[in-house]
Structures are given as structure tokens and as C-alpha cells.
Coordinates of C-alpha atoms and ligand atoms in Angstrom, one line a residue:
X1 CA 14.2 11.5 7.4
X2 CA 16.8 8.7 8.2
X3 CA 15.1 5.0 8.8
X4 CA 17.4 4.1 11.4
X5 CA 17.2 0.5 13.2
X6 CA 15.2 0.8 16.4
X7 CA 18.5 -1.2 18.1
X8 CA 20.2 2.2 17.6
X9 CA 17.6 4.4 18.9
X10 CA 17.1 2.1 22.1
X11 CA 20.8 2.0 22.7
X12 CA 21.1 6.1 22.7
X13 CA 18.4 6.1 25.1
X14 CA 20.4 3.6 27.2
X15 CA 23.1 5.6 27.4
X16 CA 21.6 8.9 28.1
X17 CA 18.4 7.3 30.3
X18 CA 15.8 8.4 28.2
X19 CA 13.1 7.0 27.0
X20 CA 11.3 7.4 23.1
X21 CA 8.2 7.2 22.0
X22 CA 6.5 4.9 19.8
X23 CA 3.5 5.8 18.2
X24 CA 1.2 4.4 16.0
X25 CA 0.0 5.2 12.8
X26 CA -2.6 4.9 10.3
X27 CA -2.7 6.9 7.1
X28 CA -0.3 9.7 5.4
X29 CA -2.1 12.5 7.9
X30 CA -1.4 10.2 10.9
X31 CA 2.6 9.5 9.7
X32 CA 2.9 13.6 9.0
X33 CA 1.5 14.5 12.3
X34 CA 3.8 11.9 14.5
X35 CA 6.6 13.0 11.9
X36 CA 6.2 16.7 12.6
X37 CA 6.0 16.4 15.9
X38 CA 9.2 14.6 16.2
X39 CA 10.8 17.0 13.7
X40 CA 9.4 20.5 16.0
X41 CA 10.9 18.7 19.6
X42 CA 14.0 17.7 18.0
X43 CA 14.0 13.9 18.9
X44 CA 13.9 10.4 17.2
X45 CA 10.1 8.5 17.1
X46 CA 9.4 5.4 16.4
X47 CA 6.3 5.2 14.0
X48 CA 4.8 1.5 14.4
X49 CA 1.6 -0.5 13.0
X50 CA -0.1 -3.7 14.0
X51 CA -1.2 -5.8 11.2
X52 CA -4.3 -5.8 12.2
X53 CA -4.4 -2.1 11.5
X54 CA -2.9 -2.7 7.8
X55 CA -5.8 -5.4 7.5
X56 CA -8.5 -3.4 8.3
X57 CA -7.3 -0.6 6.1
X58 CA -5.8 -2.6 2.8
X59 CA -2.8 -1.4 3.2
X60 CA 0.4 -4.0 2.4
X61 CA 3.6 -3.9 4.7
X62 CA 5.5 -2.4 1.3
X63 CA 3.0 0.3 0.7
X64 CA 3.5 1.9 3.8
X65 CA 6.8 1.7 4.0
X66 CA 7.3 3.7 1.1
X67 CA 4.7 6.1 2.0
X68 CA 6.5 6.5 5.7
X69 CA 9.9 6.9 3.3
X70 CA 8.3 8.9 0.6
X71 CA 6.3 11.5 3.7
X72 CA 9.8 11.2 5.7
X73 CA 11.5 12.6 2.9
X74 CA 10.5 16.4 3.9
X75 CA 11.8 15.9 7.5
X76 CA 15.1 16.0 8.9
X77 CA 15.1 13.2 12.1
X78 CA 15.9 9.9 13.1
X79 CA 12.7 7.7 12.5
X80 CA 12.4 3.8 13.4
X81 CA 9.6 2.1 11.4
X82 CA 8.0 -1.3 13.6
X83 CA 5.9 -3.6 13.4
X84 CA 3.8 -3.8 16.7
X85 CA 2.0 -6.7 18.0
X86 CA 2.9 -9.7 15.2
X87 CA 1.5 -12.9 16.4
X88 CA 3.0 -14.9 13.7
X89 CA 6.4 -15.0 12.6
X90 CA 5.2 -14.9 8.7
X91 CA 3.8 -11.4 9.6
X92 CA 7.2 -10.4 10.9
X93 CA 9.5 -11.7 7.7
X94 CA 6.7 -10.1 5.9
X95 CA 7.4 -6.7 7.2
X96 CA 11.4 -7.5 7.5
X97 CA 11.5 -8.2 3.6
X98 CA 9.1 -4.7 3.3
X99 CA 12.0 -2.7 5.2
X100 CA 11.0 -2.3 8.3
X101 CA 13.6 -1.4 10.7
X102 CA 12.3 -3.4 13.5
X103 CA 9.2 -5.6 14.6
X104 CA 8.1 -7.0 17.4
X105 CA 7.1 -10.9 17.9
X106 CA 4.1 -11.0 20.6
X107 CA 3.8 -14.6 21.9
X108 CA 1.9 -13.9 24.7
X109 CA -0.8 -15.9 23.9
X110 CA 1.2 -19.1 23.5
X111 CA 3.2 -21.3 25.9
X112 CA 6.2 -19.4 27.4
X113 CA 8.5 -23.1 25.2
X114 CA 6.6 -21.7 21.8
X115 CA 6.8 -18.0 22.6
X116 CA 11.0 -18.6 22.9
X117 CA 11.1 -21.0 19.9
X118 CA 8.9 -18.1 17.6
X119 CA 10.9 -15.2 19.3
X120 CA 14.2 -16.9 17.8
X121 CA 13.2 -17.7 14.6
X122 CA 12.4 -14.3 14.3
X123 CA 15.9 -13.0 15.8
X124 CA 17.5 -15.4 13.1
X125 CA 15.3 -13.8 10.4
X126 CA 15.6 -10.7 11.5
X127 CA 20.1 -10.7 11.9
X128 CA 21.5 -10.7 8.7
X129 CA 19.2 -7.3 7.7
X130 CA 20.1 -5.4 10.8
X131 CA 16.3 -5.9 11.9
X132 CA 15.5 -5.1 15.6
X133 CA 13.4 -8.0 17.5
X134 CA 11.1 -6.7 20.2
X135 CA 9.2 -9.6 22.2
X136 CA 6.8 -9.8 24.9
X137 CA 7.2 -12.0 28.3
X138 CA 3.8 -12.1 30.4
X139 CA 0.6 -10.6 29.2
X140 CA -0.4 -7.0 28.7
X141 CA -4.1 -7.1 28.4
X142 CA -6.7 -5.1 27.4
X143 CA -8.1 -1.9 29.8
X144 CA -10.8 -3.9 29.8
X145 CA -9.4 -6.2 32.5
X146 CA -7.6 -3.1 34.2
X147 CA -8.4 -4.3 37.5
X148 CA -6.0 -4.8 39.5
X149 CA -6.8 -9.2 40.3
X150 CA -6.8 -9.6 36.9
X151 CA -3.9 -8.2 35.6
X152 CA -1.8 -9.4 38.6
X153 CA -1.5 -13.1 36.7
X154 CA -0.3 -12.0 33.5
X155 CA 2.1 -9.9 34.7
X156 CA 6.3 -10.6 33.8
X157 CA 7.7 -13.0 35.7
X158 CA 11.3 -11.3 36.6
X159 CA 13.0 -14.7 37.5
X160 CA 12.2 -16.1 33.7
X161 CA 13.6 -12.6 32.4
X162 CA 17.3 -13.2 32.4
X163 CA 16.5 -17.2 30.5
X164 CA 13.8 -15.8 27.9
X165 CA 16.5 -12.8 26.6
X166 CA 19.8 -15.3 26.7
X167 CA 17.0 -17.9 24.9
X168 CA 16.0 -15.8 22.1
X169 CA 18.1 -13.3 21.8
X170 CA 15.7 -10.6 21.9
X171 CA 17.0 -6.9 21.4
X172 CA 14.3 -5.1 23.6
X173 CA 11.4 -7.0 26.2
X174 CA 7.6 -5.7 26.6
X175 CA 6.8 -6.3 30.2
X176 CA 3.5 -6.4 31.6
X177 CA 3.6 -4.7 35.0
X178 CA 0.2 -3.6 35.9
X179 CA -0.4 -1.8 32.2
X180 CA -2.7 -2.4 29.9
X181 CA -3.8 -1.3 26.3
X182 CA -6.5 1.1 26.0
X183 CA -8.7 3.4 28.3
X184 CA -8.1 2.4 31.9
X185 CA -11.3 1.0 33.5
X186 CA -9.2 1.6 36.7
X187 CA -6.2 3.6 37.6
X188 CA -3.5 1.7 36.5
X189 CA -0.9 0.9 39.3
X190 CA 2.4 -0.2 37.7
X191 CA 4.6 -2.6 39.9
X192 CA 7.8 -0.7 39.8
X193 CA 9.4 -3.4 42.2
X194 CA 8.9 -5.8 39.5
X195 CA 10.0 -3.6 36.8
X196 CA 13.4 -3.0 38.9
X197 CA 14.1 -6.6 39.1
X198 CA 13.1 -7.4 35.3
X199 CA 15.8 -4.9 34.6
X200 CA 18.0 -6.2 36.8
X201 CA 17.3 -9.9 35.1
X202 CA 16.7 -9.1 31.3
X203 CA 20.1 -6.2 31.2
X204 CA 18.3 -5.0 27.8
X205 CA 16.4 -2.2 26.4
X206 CA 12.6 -2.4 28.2
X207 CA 9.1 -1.7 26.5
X208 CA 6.1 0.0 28.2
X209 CA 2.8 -1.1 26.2
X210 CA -0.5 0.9 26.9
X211 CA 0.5 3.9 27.2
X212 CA -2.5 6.0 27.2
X213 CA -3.5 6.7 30.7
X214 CA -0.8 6.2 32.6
X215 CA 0.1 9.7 34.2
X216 CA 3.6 11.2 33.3
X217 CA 5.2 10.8 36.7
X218 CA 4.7 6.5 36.3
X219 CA 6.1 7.5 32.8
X220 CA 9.2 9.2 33.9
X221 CA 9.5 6.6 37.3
X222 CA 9.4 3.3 34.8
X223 CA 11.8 6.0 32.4
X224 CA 14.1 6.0 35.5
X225 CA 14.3 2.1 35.9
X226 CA 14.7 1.3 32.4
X227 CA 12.3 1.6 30.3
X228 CA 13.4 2.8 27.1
X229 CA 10.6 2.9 24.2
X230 CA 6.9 3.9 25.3
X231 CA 4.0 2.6 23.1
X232 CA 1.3 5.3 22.8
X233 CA -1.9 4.1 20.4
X234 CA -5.4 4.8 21.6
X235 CA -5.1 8.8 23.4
X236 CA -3.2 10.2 20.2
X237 CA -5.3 8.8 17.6
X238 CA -8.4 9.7 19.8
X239 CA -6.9 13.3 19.2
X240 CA -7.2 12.6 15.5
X241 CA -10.8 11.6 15.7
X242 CA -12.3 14.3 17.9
X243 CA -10.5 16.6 15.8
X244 CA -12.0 15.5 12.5
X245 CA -15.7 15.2 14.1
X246 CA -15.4 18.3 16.0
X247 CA -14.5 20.1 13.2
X248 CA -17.7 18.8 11.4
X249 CA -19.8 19.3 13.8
X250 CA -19.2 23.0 13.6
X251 CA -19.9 22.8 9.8
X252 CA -21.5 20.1 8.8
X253 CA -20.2 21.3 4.7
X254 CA -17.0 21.3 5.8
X255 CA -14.7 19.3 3.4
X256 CA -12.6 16.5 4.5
X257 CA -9.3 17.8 3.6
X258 CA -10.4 20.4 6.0
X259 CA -11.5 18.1 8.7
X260 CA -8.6 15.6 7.9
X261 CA -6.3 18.9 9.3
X262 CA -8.0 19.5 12.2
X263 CA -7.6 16.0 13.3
X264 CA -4.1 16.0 12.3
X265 CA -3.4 19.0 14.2
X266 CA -5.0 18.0 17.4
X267 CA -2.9 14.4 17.3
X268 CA 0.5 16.7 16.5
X269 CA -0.2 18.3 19.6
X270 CA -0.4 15.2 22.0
X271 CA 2.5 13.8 19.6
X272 CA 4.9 16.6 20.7
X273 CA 3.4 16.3 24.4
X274 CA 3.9 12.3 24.5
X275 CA 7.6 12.9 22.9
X276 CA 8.9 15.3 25.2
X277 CA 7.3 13.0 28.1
X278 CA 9.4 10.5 27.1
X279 CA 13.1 12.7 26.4
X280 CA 13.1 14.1 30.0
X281 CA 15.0 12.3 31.8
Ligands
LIG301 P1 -2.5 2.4 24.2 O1 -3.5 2.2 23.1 O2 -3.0 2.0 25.5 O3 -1.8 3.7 24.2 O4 -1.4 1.3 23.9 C1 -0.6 1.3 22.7 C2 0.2 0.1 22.6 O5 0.7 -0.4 23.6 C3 0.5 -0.4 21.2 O6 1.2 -1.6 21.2

């Protein structure tokens, strides 16, 4: 495996109008799954974690980097390791110092004036190592609040686009354009208009959150007008867990290793299917 910078990834996507997947993970069965599936379709992925999944599990921002680099070791592709969802800049100089190769500074729940003075500390942080700076302009909520009055006031504002990336000096923007994290409550119903003129404002890389749900044609569409790294959480490790329990279910003295597999092949699966969703185009 090489631990490129996500910068590079995004930029190759730019220049062949693809998009890449990023995919989070949770454990050593969750990294080889995502890693094998990128490995079997020929094509970078960019394995990510939120701190709140290293919370809940004990894992530090150093151990799982050398687990992703120690695991990588028996692949041969291009891997990105982020940090998704930081809402503190401590938590992305944590993970900068670790080695990641990019993170991703989510001020959506502060002012739009303290979201661009966080987002640039992190970009000034994160330049001298080669570290890649995601941010997030507008809100993407939860499924929960999938309808479609809800959403409508968090979404990305295109006209502050252009001023937020020359501000910060972001390498890649999440936009909030109709999608949300989670299971859809409703069909989602990306704004593509607004996605075309974010584009047209922000001239970088774009980041489509809340992934799971949103059918393959929006994909490939929001693909087309520039979105160029797809995040994919809640369907793929669902994968995992219906795979582990179905596989107990049917023996209940199954052992975990055994179980632990079947999840992990179920989430390779909807890995390779979510990866070549995104190369298409
Ligand atoms: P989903 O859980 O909806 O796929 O979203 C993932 C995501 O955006 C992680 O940042």
C-alpha cells in the first residue's frame, strides 16, 4: 500500500472526472475489507474515521495509523488515510502529528467568521506536512431531518463558496445539497443547480457526505458536476453487521473469527460496488 496525500488522489480525479470513494472504518476486518476491495477494482480509496468512532472504541489516532500501515502492507494501491468530521482543530493536529494524510475540519456547527478562522489554522497546521484540509460550508444533517423543509436551510450557500475557499485555503469543500448522513427518512433530492454553481464558485475538489441512500445515478450526476470524493459510512458497515448476526443466527456456536468473516465479506462486496460507483465516469 502507498499512503498518498488525499490532495493527490482528488487532483487525479479532477483530471480524469472521476469521483473516489471514502469509506469508513472501524477495526482490522473493517480496514482489510475496504482495502481488498480497492485492491480487486484496481482503484485508490480513502479509508477515514471520525473521532468519535476512535472514542467509542479506545483506539488512539497513532494506533490506527499503524494498523492501516501495518494491514496496508499486503496490498498494492494508493490509499488516503482521513480524518472525518473533526470539530476541533486539536483533534485534527492530533491526527496530523499521527500521519494522517488528510483530515477534515467540520465547522458547521459554529458561525460561518469561526468556521473560517478554525478552517485556517488547520490549513496552516496542516502545510508544512503535505496534509490535505477538507472543510464543510452549510450543514449536512442527519437522515433524521431528511425532509425536504428542513434541510433546505442548512444547505451551501454558492455565493459564500468562492470567499470561504480564497479565506481558508481549504483543498477540498463538503457541501450540503439536499444530503444527509444516515438512512433517508425521505428520498433524498440533491439540488444539482446549486451544486453547479458551488463549483462554479469554490473551483476545487467537492465532497458528497451521506452517502448511503442516495441512488447511483444522483452519484454519477453530482460525479459529473464535480464532485470528486464520496463519503460512504452507515450502508457498508450495515453490510458488516448483518453479516456477522446472520451468520450467528444460523449457528448460534459459531465462533467469532467465523462470524467476524462473514461480515467482512458482505462489507467487501458493497465496498467494490460503492468504488466502482464512484470510478465511472
Ligand atoms: P452515510 O453514513 O450516510 O453513508 O454518510 C457517511 C458520511 O458522510 C461520513 O462522513
Amino acid at each position: 500500500m502507498n499512503l498518498v496525500s488525499m490532495k493527490a488522489l482528488l487532483c487525479k480525479a479532477e483530471e480524469k472526472g472521476t469521483g473516489i470513494a471514502a469509506i469508513n472504518v472501524s477495526n482490522i476486518e473493517t480496514i482489510n475489507a475496504v482495502m481488498e476491495a480497492a485492491e480487486r477494482v484496481n482503484y485508490p480509496v480513502i479509508l477515514q474515521v471520525a473521532p468519535i468512532q476512535l472514542n467509542i472504541q479506545k483506539i488512539s489516532y497513532s494506533e490506527i495509523t499503524e494498523i492501516v500501515k501495518i494491514l496496508g502492507n499486503k496490498y498494492n494501491i494508493e490509499v488516503a488515510l482521513h480524518l472525518d468530521h473533526a470539530e476541533t482543530i486539536n483533534e485534527c493536529i492530533e491526527a496530523i502529528d499521527a500521519g494522517f494524510t488528510s483530515v477534515m475540519y467540520d465547522g458547521s456547527n459554529v458561525s460561518l467568521e469561526e468556521n473560517i478562522e478554525n478552517s485556517k489554522k488547520v490549513v496552516d497546521y496542516a502545510k508544512d506536512k503535505g496534509v490535505t484540509v477538507e472543510a464543510e460550508l452549510g450543514r449536512v444533517a442527519g437522515a433524521e431531518s431528511g425532509a425536504d423543509d428542513s434541510i433546505k436551510g442548512l444547505m451551501t450557500i454558492p455565493k459564500l463558496a468562492s470567499f470561504f475557499v480564497k479565506s481558508t485555503g481549504v483543498h477540498c469543500l463538503a457541501v450540503s445539497i439536499g444530503n444527509a448522513h444516515g438512512h433517508y427518512k425521505y428520498e433524498p433530492k440533491l439540488d444539482f443547480e446549486r451544486l453547479e454553481e458551488i463549483r462554479t464558485q469554490a473551483k476545487i475538489p467537492l465532497v458528497l457526505h451521506g452517502g448511503t441512500g442516495i441512488p447511483d445515478t444522483d452519484i454519477q450526476r453530482a460525479i459529473e458536476l464535480g464532485i470528486r470524493k464520496i463519503n460512504f459510512f452507515t450502508e457498508i458497515d450495515n453490510e458488516f453487521v448483518n453479516g456477522f448476526i446472520n451468520s450467528y443466527e444460523k449457528n448460534k456456536n459459531i465462533y467469532m473469527m467465523a462470524a467476524q468473516e462473514a461480515g467482512r465479506q458482505r462489507m467487501l462486496t458493497k465496498a467494490i460496488e460503492k468504488i466502482k460507483l464512484c470510478m465511472k465516469y
